[in-house]
Amino acid sequence: MSSSTAVTLIAGDGVGPEVAESARKIVDATGVKIDWHEHEAGAEVFKKGLATGVPEETITSIEQTRVVLKGPLATPVGFGEKSANVTLRKLFETYANVRPVREMPGVPTPYSGRGIDLVVVRENVEDLYAGIEHMETPDVAQTLKLISRKGCEKIVKLAYALAEAENRTNVACATKANIMKMTEGMLKRTFEDIAPEHPEIDSWHVIVDNCAHQLVKKPEQFEMIITTNMNGDILSDLTSALVGGLGFAPSANLGTDVAIFEAVHGSAPKYAGQDTINPTAMILSAVLMLRHIGELEAASSVENAVMATLASGVRTRDVMGDEGSVGTTAYTEAIIGNLGRSVPEWTARPVKQVQMPVPRKEAAFIIPESVELIGVDVFFQTEEAPDKVGTAGQLIAEGTKLELKMVECRGTQVWPATRAQLDPTDVMRARFITRGSVITSEDILDLLGRFGGRFNWVHVEKLRMFDGEPSFSRAQGEV
Ligand code: NAP
């Protein structure tokens, strides 16, 4: 028998304590020795006035155990505190969110019989979830979509390590690279660079909206989908619905040092304390945790027992409705009673322990041989007509090393006029480009000083060429 493994247990909010207790009981019943360190995070912590929702003791415990089984945490909506979930993911750089779904016996869905068994590997700390937002004006909100080569490389390498450990031979990368060529394109390019290292795996790219369409039409064509944070959030809720809903969707947040296992679902407050919630998602998250700590046999035993229980007709309210369903506690006991049993054709997939890739430490992965400053984009507040703005911008640039190339609003050129029928907001962007000579930051500061005398600028971006390639996109209508 193995020695005991320390795991931080966060019961969470709403239905969290019920599903966490169910998973803990089942893991304990396998005989695997877990030393549970119970700590809190989420709603109760916010109520005590801690804005992160995650107390120091919890952070210290995770630093020590490096493995967490976590119930859902309620997130305050709108302004105010950040999500405690996102805080945990970011604090421990759990850069990958792994969300497997599999058809379950006794859980009828429109897809029953098609053998859905796929995993969404979602980038977990970058993208729009960086949460860097600004009100440009009271009318216009902006968020930054940040995607790094480093982040993409980490997620793609981990996905292939997982595919190999689970013997999956088909890996799709879903992006919106056709529109966001730099950000979403970064994942596509990184995927295409790394895929040839895995010739035994069929690797392909799919545009994310088509991926959603294909998942509804023919989900069995997918074995693994690698995607960016926001896309993965949406696609993985879709995939959970294919196999019976959020009650059956587990997840693992994996980092180089720390792993956090949790159900995909939230705190479902309306079901809290009723002993009716389906704990399967949390139990299957504990299965992922057991595999992570090397308890492969116990993990398969729990997964087989879950399938044996469902196949025997013991199911919760979300599957059966009120008639004929069992409560959370009875369902848990039935699974414990089925440990050691399995149903033919419904057995756990043979897997190896995932060898977590060791990421490169450098901050910059791509060092260009040449960098050339060629201009600046200035975002500013105005309610003036585009032709007036354009004329003013030309005058401002007179006598400087830069000239006004165009003005746009929400990504569409408004000066020089195009045929676009735009309904402008009160934020525009003026693009100034060098008149031909080499320019420096001082030239840009000079221009900005003049521009600020006429318009209220809110932020600027330098325009550069990396190895002769522009570091910026063109506006709609810009030539
Ligand atoms: P939710 O808690 O996931 O619940 C939405 C619906 O999903 C429920 O009403 C229920 O559908 C179904 N559902 C959820 N868990 C289920 C389970 N175990 N078994 C069967 N059905 C289940 O989402 P929400 O209401 O949007 O969010 C509530 C709170 O949780 C929010 O504060 C949110 O921020 C937080 N949240 C936390 C996490 C996390 O900790 N990782 C994730 C998501 C949301 P029916 O009503 O159809 O029965």
GROMACS .gro file of C-alpha atoms in nm, residues 92-100 119-125 149-168 170-172 187 190-191 194-195 197-198 200-201 223-227 251-261 288 292 352-360 365:
model
   76
   92PHE     CA    1  -0.041   2.879  -0.896
   93GLU     CA    2  -0.004   2.929  -1.273
   94THR     CA    3  -0.225   2.630  -1.349
   95TYR     CA    4  -0.190   2.703  -1.718
   96ALA     CA    5  -0.395   2.412  -1.851
   97ASN     CA    6  -0.758   2.330  -1.788
   98VAL     CA    7  -0.829   1.973  -1.887
   99ARG     CA    8  -1.195   1.883  -1.930
  100PRO     CA    9  -1.273   1.526  -2.037
  119VAL     CA   10  -1.109   1.602  -2.383
  120VAL     CA   11  -1.098   1.980  -2.414
  121VAL     CA   12  -0.757   2.122  -2.319
  122ARG     CA   13  -0.816   2.487  -2.247
  123GLU     CA   14  -0.546   2.748  -2.186
  124ASN     CA   15  -0.620   2.870  -1.836
  125VAL     CA   16  -0.440   3.191  -1.742
  149ARG     CA   17   0.412   3.217  -2.739
  150LYS     CA   18   0.519   3.079  -2.401
  151GLY     CA   19   0.158   3.018  -2.291
  152CYS     CA   20   0.076   2.852  -2.624
  153GLU     CA   21   0.382   2.630  -2.613
  154LYS     CA   22   0.302   2.515  -2.259
  155ILE     CA   23  -0.057   2.422  -2.341
  156VAL     CA   24   0.026   2.247  -2.669
  157LYS     CA   25   0.309   2.041  -2.515
  158LEU     CA   26   0.091   1.941  -2.220
  159ALA     CA   27  -0.194   1.844  -2.454
  160TYR     CA   28   0.034   1.611  -2.650
  161ALA     CA   29   0.173   1.461  -2.325
  162LEU     CA   30  -0.187   1.394  -2.219
  163ALA     CA   31  -0.283   1.253  -2.560
  164GLU     CA   32   0.010   1.012  -2.538
  165ALA     CA   33  -0.071   0.910  -2.178
  166GLU     CA   34  -0.433   0.842  -2.277
  167ASN     CA   35  -0.352   0.686  -2.612
  168ARG     CA   36  -0.552   0.945  -2.807
  170ASN     CA   37  -0.652   1.262  -3.297
  171VAL     CA   38  -0.579   1.618  -3.175
  172ALA     CA   39  -0.762   1.926  -3.305
  187LEU     CA   40  -0.190   2.929  -3.078
  190THR     CA   41   0.258   2.719  -3.214
  191PHE     CA   42   0.039   2.410  -3.263
  194ILE     CA   43   0.490   2.137  -3.244
  195ALA     CA   44   0.248   1.892  -3.413
  197GLU     CA   45   0.701   1.619  -3.337
  198HIS     CA   46   0.407   1.377  -3.293
  200GLU     CA   47   0.171   0.919  -3.477
  201ILE     CA   48  -0.109   1.164  -3.390
  223GLU     CA   49  -1.066   1.295  -2.929
  224MET     CA   50  -0.892   1.608  -2.805
  225ILE     CA   51  -0.944   1.981  -2.866
  226ILE     CA   52  -0.674   2.234  -2.772
  227THR     CA   53  -0.805   2.589  -2.750
  251SER     CA   54  -1.178   1.911  -1.473
  252ALA     CA   55  -0.814   1.944  -1.381
  253ASN     CA   56  -0.627   2.275  -1.361
  254LEU     CA   57  -0.268   2.171  -1.423
  255GLY     CA   58   0.046   2.374  -1.362
  256THR     CA   59   0.411   2.280  -1.342
  257ASP     CA   60   0.401   2.273  -0.960
  258VAL     CA   61   0.035   2.265  -0.855
  259ALA     CA   62  -0.276   2.081  -0.975
  260ILE     CA   63  -0.631   2.176  -0.879
  261PHE     CA   64  -0.913   1.929  -0.946
  288LEU     CA   65  -0.824   1.273  -1.237
  292HIS     CA   66  -0.218   1.270  -1.116
  352LYS     CA   67  -0.051   0.618  -1.799
  353GLN     CA   68   0.048   0.892  -1.556
  354VAL     CA   69   0.099   1.216  -1.753
  355GLN     CA   70   0.460   1.327  -1.769
  356MET     CA   71   0.421   1.701  -1.709
  357PRO     CA   72   0.641   1.887  -1.959
  358VAL     CA   73   0.908   2.111  -1.807
  359PRO     CA   74   0.846   2.458  -1.957
  360ARG     CA   75   1.128   2.679  -2.080
  365PHE     CA   76   1.090   3.281  -2.685
   0.00000   0.00000   0.00000
